GROMACS .gro file of C-alpha atoms in nm:
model
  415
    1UNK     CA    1   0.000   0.000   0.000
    2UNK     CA    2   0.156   0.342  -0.073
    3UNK     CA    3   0.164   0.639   0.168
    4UNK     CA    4   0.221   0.993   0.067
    5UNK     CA    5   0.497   1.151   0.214
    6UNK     CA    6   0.373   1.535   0.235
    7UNK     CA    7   0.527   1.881   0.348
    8UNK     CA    8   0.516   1.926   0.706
    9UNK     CA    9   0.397   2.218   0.921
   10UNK     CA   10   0.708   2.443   0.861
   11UNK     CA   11   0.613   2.752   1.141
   12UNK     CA   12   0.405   2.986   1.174
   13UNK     CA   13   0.331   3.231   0.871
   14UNK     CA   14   0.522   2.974   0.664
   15UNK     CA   15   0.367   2.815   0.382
   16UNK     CA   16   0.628   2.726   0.169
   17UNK     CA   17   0.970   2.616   0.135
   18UNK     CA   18   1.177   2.474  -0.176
   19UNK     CA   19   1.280   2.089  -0.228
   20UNK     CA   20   1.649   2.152  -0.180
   21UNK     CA   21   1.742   1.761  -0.227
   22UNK     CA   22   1.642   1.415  -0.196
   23UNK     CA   23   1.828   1.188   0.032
   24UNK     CA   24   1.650   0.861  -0.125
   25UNK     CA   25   1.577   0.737  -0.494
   26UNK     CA   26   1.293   0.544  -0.597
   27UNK     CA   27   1.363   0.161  -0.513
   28UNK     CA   28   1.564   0.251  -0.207
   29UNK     CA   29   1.444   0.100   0.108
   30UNK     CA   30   1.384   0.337   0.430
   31UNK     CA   31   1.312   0.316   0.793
   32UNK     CA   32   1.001   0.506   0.982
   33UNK     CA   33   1.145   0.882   1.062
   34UNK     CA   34   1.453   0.816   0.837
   35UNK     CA   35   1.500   1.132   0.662
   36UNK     CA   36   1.427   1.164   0.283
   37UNK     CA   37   1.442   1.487   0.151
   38UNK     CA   38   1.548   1.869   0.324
   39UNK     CA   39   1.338   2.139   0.248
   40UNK     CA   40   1.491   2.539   0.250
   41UNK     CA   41   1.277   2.756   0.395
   42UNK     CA   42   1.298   3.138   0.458
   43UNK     CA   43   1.520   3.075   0.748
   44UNK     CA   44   1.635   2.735   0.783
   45UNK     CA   45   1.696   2.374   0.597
   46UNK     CA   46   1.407   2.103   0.736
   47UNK     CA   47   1.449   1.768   0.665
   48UNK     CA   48   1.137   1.524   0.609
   49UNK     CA   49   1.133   1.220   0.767
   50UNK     CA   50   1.002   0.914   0.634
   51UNK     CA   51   0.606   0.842   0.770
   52UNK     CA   52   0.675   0.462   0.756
   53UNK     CA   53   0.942   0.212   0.666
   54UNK     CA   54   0.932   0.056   0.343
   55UNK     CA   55   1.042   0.126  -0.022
   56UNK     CA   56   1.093   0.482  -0.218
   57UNK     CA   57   0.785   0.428  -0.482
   58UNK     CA   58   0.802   0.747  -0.656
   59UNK     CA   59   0.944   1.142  -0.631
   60UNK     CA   60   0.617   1.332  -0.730
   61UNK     CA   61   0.875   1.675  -0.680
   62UNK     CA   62   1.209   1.772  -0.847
   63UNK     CA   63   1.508   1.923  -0.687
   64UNK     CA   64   1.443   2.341  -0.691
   65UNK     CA   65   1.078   2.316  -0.701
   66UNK     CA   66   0.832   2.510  -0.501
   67UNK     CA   67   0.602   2.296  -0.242
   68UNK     CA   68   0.337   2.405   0.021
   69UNK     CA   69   0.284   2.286   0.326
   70UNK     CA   70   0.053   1.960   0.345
   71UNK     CA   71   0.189   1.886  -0.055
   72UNK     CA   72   0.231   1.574  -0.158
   73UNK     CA   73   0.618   1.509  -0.261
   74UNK     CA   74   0.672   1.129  -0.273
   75UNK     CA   75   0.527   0.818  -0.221
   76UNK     CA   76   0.656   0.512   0.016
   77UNK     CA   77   0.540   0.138  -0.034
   78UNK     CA   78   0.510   0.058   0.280
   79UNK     CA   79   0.616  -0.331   0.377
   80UNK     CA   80   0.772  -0.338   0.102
   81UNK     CA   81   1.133  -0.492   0.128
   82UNK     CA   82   1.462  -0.371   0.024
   83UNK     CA   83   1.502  -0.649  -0.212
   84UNK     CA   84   1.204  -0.499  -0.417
   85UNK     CA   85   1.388  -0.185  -0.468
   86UNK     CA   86   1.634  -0.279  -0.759
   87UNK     CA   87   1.412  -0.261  -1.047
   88UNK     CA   88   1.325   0.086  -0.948
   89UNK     CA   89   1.645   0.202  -0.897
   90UNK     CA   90   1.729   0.134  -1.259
   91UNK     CA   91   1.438   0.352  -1.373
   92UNK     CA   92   1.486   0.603  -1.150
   93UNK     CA   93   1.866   0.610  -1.258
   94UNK     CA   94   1.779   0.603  -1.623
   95UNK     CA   95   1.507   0.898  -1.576
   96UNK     CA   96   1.768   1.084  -1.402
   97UNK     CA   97   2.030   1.025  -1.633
   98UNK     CA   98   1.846   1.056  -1.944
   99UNK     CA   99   2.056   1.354  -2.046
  100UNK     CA  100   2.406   1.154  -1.979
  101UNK     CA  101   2.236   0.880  -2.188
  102UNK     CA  102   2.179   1.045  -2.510
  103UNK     CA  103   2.516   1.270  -2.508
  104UNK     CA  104   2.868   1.100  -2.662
  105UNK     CA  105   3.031   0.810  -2.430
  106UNK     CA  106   3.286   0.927  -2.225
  107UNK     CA  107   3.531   0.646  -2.100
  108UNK     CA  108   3.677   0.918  -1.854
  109UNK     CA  109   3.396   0.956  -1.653
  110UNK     CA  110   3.341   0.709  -1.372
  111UNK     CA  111   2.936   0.589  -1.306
  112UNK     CA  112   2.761   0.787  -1.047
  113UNK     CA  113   2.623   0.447  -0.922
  114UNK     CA  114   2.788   0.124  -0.905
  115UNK     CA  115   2.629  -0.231  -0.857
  116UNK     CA  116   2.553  -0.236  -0.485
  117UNK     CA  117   2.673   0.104  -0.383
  118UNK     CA  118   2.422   0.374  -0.472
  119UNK     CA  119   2.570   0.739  -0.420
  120UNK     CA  120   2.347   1.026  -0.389
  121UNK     CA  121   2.420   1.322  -0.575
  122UNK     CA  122   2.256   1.642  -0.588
  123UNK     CA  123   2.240   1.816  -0.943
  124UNK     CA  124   2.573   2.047  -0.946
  125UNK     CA  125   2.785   1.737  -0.774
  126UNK     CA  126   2.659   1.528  -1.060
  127UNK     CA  127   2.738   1.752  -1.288
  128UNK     CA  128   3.116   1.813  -1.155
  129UNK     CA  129   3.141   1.434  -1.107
  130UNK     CA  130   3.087   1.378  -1.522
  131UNK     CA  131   3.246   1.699  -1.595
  132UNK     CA  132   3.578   1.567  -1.402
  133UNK     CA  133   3.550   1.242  -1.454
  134UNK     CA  134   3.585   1.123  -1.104
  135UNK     CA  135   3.412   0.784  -0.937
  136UNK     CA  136   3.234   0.956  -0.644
  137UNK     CA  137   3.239   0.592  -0.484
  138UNK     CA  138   3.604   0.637  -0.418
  139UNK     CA  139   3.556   1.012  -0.298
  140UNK     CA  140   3.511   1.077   0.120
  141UNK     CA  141   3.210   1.350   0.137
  142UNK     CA  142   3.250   1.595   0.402
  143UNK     CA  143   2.865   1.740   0.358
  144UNK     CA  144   2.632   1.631   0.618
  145UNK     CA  145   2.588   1.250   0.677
  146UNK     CA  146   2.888   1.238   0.483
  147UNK     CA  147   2.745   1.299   0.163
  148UNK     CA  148   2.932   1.460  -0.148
  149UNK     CA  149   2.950   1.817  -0.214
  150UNK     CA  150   3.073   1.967  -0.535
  151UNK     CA  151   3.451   2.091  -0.347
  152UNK     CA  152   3.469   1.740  -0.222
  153UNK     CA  153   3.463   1.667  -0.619
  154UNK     CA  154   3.674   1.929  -0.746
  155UNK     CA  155   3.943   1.852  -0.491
  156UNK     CA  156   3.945   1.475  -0.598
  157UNK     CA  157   3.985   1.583  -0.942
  158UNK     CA  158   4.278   1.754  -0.869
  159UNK     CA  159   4.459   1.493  -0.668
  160UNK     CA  160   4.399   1.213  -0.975
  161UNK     CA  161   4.645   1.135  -1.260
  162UNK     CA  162   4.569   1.335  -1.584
  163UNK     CA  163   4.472   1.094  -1.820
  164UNK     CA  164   4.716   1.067  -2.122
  165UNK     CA  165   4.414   1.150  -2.426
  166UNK     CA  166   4.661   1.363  -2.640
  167UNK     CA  167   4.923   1.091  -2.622
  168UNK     CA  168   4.700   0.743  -2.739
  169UNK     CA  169   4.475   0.973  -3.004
  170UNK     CA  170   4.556   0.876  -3.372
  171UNK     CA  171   4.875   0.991  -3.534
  172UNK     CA  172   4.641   1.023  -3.850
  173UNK     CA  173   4.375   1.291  -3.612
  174UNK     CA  174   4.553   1.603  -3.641
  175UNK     CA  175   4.192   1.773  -3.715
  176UNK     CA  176   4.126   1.687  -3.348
  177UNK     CA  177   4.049   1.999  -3.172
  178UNK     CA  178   4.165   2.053  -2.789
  179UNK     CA  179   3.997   2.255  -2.567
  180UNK     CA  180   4.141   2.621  -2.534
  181UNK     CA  181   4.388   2.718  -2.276
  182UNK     CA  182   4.210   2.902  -2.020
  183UNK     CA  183   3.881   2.833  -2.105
  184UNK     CA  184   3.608   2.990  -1.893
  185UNK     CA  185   3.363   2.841  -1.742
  186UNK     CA  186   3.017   2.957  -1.537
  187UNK     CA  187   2.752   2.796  -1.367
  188UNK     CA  188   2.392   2.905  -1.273
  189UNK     CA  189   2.280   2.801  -0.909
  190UNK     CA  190   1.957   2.913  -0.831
  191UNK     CA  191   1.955   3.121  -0.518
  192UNK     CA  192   1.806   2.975  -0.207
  193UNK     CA  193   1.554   3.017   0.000
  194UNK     CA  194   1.751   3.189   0.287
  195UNK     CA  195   1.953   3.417   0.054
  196UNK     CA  196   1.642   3.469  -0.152
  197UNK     CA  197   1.494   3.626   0.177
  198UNK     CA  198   1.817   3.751   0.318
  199UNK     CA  199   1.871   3.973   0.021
  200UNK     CA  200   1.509   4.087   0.002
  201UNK     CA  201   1.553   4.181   0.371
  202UNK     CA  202   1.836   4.305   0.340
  203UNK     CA  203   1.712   4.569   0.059
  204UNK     CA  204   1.415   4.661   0.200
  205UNK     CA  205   1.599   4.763   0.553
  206UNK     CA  206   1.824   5.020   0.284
  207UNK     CA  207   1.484   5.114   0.123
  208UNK     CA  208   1.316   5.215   0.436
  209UNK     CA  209   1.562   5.296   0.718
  210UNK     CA  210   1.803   5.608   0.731
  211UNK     CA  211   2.146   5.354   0.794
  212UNK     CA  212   2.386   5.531   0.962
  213UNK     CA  213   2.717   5.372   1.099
  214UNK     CA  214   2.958   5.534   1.426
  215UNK     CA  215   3.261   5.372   1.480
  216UNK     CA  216   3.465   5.350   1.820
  217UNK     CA  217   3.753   5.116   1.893
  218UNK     CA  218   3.812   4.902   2.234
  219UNK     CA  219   4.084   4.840   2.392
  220UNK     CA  220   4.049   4.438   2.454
  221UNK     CA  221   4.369   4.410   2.758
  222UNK     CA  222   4.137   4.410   3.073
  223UNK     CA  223   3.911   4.127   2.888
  224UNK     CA  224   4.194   3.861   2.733
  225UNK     CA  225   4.336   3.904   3.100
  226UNK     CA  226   4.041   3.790   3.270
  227UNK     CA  227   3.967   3.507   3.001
  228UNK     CA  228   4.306   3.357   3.007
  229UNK     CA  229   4.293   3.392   3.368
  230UNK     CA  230   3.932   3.192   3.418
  231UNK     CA  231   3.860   3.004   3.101
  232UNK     CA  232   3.952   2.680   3.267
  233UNK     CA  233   3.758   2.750   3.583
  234UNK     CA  234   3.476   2.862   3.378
  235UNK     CA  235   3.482   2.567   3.130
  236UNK     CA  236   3.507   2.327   3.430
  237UNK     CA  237   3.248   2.473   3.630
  238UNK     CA  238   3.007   2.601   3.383
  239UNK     CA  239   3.089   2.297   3.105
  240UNK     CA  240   3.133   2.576   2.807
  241UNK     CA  241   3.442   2.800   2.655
  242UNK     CA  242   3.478   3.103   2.792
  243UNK     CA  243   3.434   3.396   2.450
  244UNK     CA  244   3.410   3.719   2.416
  245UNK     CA  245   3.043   3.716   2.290
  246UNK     CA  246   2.952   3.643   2.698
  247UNK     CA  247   3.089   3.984   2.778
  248UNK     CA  248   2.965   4.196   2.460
  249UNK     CA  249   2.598   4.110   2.504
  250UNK     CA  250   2.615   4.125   2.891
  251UNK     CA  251   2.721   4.480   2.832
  252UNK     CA  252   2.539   4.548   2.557
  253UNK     CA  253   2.239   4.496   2.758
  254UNK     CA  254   2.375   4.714   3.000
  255UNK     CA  255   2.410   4.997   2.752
  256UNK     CA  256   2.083   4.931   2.588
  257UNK     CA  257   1.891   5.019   2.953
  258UNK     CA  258   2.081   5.323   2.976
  259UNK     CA  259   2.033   5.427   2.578
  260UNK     CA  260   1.661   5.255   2.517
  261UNK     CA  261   1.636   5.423   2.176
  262UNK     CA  262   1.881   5.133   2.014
  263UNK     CA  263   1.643   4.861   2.182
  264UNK     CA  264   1.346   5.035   2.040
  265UNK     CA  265   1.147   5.016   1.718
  266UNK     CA  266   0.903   5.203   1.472
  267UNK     CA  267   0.576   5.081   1.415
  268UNK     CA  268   0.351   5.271   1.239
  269UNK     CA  269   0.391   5.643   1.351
  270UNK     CA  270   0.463   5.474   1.690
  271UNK     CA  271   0.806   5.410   1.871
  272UNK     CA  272   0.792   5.078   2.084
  273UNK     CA  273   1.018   5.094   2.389
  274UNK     CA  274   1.106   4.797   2.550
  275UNK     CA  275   1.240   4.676   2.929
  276UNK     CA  276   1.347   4.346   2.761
  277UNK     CA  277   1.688   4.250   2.500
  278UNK     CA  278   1.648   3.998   2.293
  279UNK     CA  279   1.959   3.987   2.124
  280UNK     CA  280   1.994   3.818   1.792
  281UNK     CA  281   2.357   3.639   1.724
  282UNK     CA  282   2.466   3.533   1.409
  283UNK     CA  283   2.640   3.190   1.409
  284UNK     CA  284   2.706   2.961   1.126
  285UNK     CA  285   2.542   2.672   0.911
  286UNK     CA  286   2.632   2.433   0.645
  287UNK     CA  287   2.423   2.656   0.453
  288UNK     CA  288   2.513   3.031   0.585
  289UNK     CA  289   2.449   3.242   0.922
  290UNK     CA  290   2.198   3.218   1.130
  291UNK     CA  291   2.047   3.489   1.370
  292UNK     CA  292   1.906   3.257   1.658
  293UNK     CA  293   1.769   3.504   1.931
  294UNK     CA  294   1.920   3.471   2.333
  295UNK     CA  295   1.560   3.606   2.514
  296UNK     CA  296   1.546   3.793   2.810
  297UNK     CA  297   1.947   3.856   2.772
  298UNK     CA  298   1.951   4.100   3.047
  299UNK     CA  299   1.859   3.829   3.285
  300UNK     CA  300   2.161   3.604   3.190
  301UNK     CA  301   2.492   3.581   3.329
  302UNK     CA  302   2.809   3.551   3.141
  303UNK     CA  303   2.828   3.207   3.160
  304UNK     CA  304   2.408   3.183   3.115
  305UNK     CA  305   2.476   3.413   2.792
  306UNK     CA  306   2.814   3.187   2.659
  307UNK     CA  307   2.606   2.802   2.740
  308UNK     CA  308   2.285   2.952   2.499
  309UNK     CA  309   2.556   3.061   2.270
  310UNK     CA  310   2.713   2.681   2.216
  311UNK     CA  311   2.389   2.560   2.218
  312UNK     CA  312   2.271   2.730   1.922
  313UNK     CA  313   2.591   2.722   1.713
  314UNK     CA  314   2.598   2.346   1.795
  315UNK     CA  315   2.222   2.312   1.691
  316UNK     CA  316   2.314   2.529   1.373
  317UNK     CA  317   2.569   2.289   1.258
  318UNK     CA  318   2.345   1.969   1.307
  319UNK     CA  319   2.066   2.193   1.135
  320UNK     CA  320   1.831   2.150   1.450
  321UNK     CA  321   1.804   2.457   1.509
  322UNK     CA  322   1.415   2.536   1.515
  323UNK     CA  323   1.212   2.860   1.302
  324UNK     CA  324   1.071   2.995   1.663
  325UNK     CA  325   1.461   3.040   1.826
  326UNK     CA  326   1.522   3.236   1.526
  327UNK     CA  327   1.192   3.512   1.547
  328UNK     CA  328   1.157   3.811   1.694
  329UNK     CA  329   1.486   3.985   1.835
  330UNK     CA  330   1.568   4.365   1.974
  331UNK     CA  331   1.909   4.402   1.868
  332UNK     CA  332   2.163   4.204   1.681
  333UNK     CA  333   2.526   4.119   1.732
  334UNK     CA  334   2.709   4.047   1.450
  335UNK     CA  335   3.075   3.909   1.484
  336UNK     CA  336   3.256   3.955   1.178
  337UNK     CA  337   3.593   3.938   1.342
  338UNK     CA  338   3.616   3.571   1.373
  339UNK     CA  339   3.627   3.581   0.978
  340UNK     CA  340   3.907   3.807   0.995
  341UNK     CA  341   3.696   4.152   0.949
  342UNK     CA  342   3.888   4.468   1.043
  343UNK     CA  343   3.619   4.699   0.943
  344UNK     CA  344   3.266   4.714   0.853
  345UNK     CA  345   2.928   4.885   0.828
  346UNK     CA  346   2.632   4.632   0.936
  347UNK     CA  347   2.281   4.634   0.775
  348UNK     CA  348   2.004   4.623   1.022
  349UNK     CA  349   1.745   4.388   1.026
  350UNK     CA  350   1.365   4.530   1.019
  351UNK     CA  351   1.213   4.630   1.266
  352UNK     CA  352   1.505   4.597   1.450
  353UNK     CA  353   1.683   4.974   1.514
  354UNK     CA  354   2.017   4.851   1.600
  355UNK     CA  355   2.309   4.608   1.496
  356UNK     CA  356   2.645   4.630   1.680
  357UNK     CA  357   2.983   4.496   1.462
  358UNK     CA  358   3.252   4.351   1.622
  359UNK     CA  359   3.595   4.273   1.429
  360UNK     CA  360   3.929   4.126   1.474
  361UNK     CA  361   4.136   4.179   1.767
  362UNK     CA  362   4.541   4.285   1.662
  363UNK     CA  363   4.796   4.472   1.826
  364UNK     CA  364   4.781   4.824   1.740
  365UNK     CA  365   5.003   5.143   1.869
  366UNK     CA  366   4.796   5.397   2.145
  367UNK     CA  367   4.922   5.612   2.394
  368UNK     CA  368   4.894   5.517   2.748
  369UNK     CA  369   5.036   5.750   3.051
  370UNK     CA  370   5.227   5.972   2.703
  371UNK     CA  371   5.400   5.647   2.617
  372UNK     CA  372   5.361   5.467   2.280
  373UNK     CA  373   5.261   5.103   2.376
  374UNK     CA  374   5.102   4.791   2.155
  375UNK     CA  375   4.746   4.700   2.301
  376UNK     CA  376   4.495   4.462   2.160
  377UNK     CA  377   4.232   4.654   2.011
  378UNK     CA  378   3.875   4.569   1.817
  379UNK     CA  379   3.711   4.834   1.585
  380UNK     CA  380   3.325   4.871   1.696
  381UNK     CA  381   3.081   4.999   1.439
  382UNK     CA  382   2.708   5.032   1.542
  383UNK     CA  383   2.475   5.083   1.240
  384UNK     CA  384   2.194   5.249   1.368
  385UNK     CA  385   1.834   5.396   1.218
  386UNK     CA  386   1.859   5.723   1.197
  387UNK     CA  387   1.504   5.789   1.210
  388UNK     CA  388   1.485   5.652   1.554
  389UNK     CA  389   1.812   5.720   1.720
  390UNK     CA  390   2.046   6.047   1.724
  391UNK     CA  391   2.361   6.034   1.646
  392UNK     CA  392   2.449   6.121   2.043
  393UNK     CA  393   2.284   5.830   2.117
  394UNK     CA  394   2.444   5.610   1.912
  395UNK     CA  395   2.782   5.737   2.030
  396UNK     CA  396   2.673   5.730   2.420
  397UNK     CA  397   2.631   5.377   2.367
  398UNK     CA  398   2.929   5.284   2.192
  399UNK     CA  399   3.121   5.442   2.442
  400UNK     CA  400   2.941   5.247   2.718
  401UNK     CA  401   3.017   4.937   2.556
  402UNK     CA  402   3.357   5.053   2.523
  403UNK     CA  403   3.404   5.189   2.908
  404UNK     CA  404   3.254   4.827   3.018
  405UNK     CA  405   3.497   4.614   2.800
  406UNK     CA  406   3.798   4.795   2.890
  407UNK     CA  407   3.670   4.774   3.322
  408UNK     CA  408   3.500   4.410   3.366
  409UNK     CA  409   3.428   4.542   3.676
  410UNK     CA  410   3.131   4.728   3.559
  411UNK     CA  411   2.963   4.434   3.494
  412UNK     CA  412   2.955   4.277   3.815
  413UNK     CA  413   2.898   4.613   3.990
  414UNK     CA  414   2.604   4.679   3.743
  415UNK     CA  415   2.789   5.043   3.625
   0.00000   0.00000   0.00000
């Protein structure tokens, strides 16, 4: 008997989501909640599991295409056994491969599928597996579950021996033609989901905010001091790292109570104040950042503030991560320096008023006491909308997150 599998309840206001790739093939045999496809959605990847156990009987959806929620997208024959699933895998592999089929022979180009040991590929690894002429049996995938991505690919290719084609053609060929030195290539990838909405976001926060950015620099001493000096403590006590995230949002929500304007929004012709931070971190995915959202921030300690920080950026990398952690949010950290940023102006994120940059820590001349001396210092930049907040504002709180970095102390003494 078959059962649909169908598009699950993605989150509220979410009705849609595109079929990023399937994990099975018709004929393949699955187990009840195994996972058989991973939808993209406006914010994060889902993955649908498998209603029963039984055999792949058909892929009603292609890779790319839109689905709504409660949409049918395969169909399982359930108590069917894995045995039954060879004859389908054929067809499926033929269907697939009907444009491999009908082009020239290439003896290069190793099978996508051998006898016994079915590899899933999605469309642009299939395409750089033929195009290099690589067996993607042979070929360790470092994408999630271990499955092949197109670098894994390209990086094989380049390891192999170059195949010797100009040496065993025909000495009577010379009208052979090889392919140009340098030849260019491109390839289209559709955008998805997430950087669909990311860049629509990110456009219409330019379109409709006044984006201002103030910059301030920190010096970092008084913090790399008291990390080096507690991170083992800390890490034994409190089971997580000790960062510098922990002490940026504690005082950021510490400079937000004294400067509400950043932690406020527009609504309307209304401004919306608010005696909460919700502070939205970006940490990242196999697919991109993420912004989950720490609630009620100003009622976490350091080491509170650090343990919801691992727990997301672990979730993020599993892609657990769920659509209502990632909602909502008062102001937004965004820590560019671990990528090696020195310098940069954030974008906002509607309705939020507020985003505060941090960059790369690296020993930089300053005068202390009239002497010349190297401290570790960080570049702050606080994008702002200028609608909302003056530009004294924006500057009194950059220099309270400055004045708490550089004295710890005023964050246990609430200063």
């Amino acid at each position: 008997m078959a059962t649909d599998v169908v598009v699950p309840t993605l989150g509220e206001s979410i009705t849609e989501a595109t079929l990023g790739q399937w994990l099975k093939k018709p004929g393949e045999a699955v187990k009840a909640d195994e996972p058989i496809a991973s939808l993209e959605t406006d914010k994060v990847s889902v993955e649908v599991p498998a209603p029963t156990a039984g055999v792949i009987a058909e892929l009603v959806v292609g890779e790319g295409d839109t689905v709504n929620v409660g949409a049918v997208i395969a169909r399982i024959d359930a108590g069917a056994t894995a045995s039954t699933a060879a004859t389908p895998a054929v067809e499926d592999r033929n269907a697939i491969g009907q444009a491999e089929a009908a082009a020239p022979a290439e003896p290069a180009a190793a099978p996508v599928e051998e006898a016994g040991d079915p590899v899933t590929l999605s469309p642009s690894v299939r395409r750089a597996v033929l195009e290099h002429g690589v067996d993607p049996s042979k070929i360790k995938g470092t994408g999630k579950d271990g499955r092949l991505t197109k670098d894994d690919v390209i990086a094989a290719a380049k390891t192999q021996p170059k195949p010797a084609a100009a040496a065993a053609a025909p000495a009577a060929a010379p009208v052979a033609v090889a392919a140009p030195a340098g030849e260019r290539r491109e390839e289209r990838v559709r955008m998805t989901r997430l950087r669909q909405t990311v860049a629509s976001r990110l456009k219409e926060a330019q379109n409709t905010a006044a984006i201002l950015t103030t910059f301030n620099d920190v010096d970092m001493t008084a913090v790399i001091e008291a990390r080096n000096k507690y991170k083992d403590l800390f890490e034994k006590k409190h089971g997580v790292r000790l960062g510098f995230m922990g002490f940026f949002v504690k005082a950021a929500c510490m400079a937000l109570r004294d400067v509400p304007a950043v932690n406020a929004s527009i609504e309307g012709d209304e401004i919306v104040y608010r005696d909460y931070v919700d502070v939205s971190v970006a940490v990242s995915a196999p697919n991109g950042l993420v912004v989950p959202v720490i609630r009620d921030a100003q009622d976490l300690s350091v080491a509170g503030i650090e343990k919801t920080i691992g727990d997301f950026g672990a979730r993020a990398k599993a892609g657990t991560l769920k659509l209502e952690e990632m909602k909502g949010g008062t102001f937004t950290i965004s820590n560019g320096g671990v990528f090696g940023s020195l310098m940069s102006t954030p974008i906002i994120n509607p309705p939020q008023a507020g985003v505060l940059g941090l960059h790369r820590i690296e020993e930089r001349p300053v005068v202390r006491d009239g002497q010349i001396v190297a401290r570790p210092m960080m570049y702050l930049a606080l994008s702002y909308d200028h609608r909302l907040i003056d530009g004294r504002e924006a500057v009194t709180f950059l220099v309270a997150i400055k004045n708490a970095i550089e004295d710890p102390t005023r964050l246990l003494i609430d200063l």
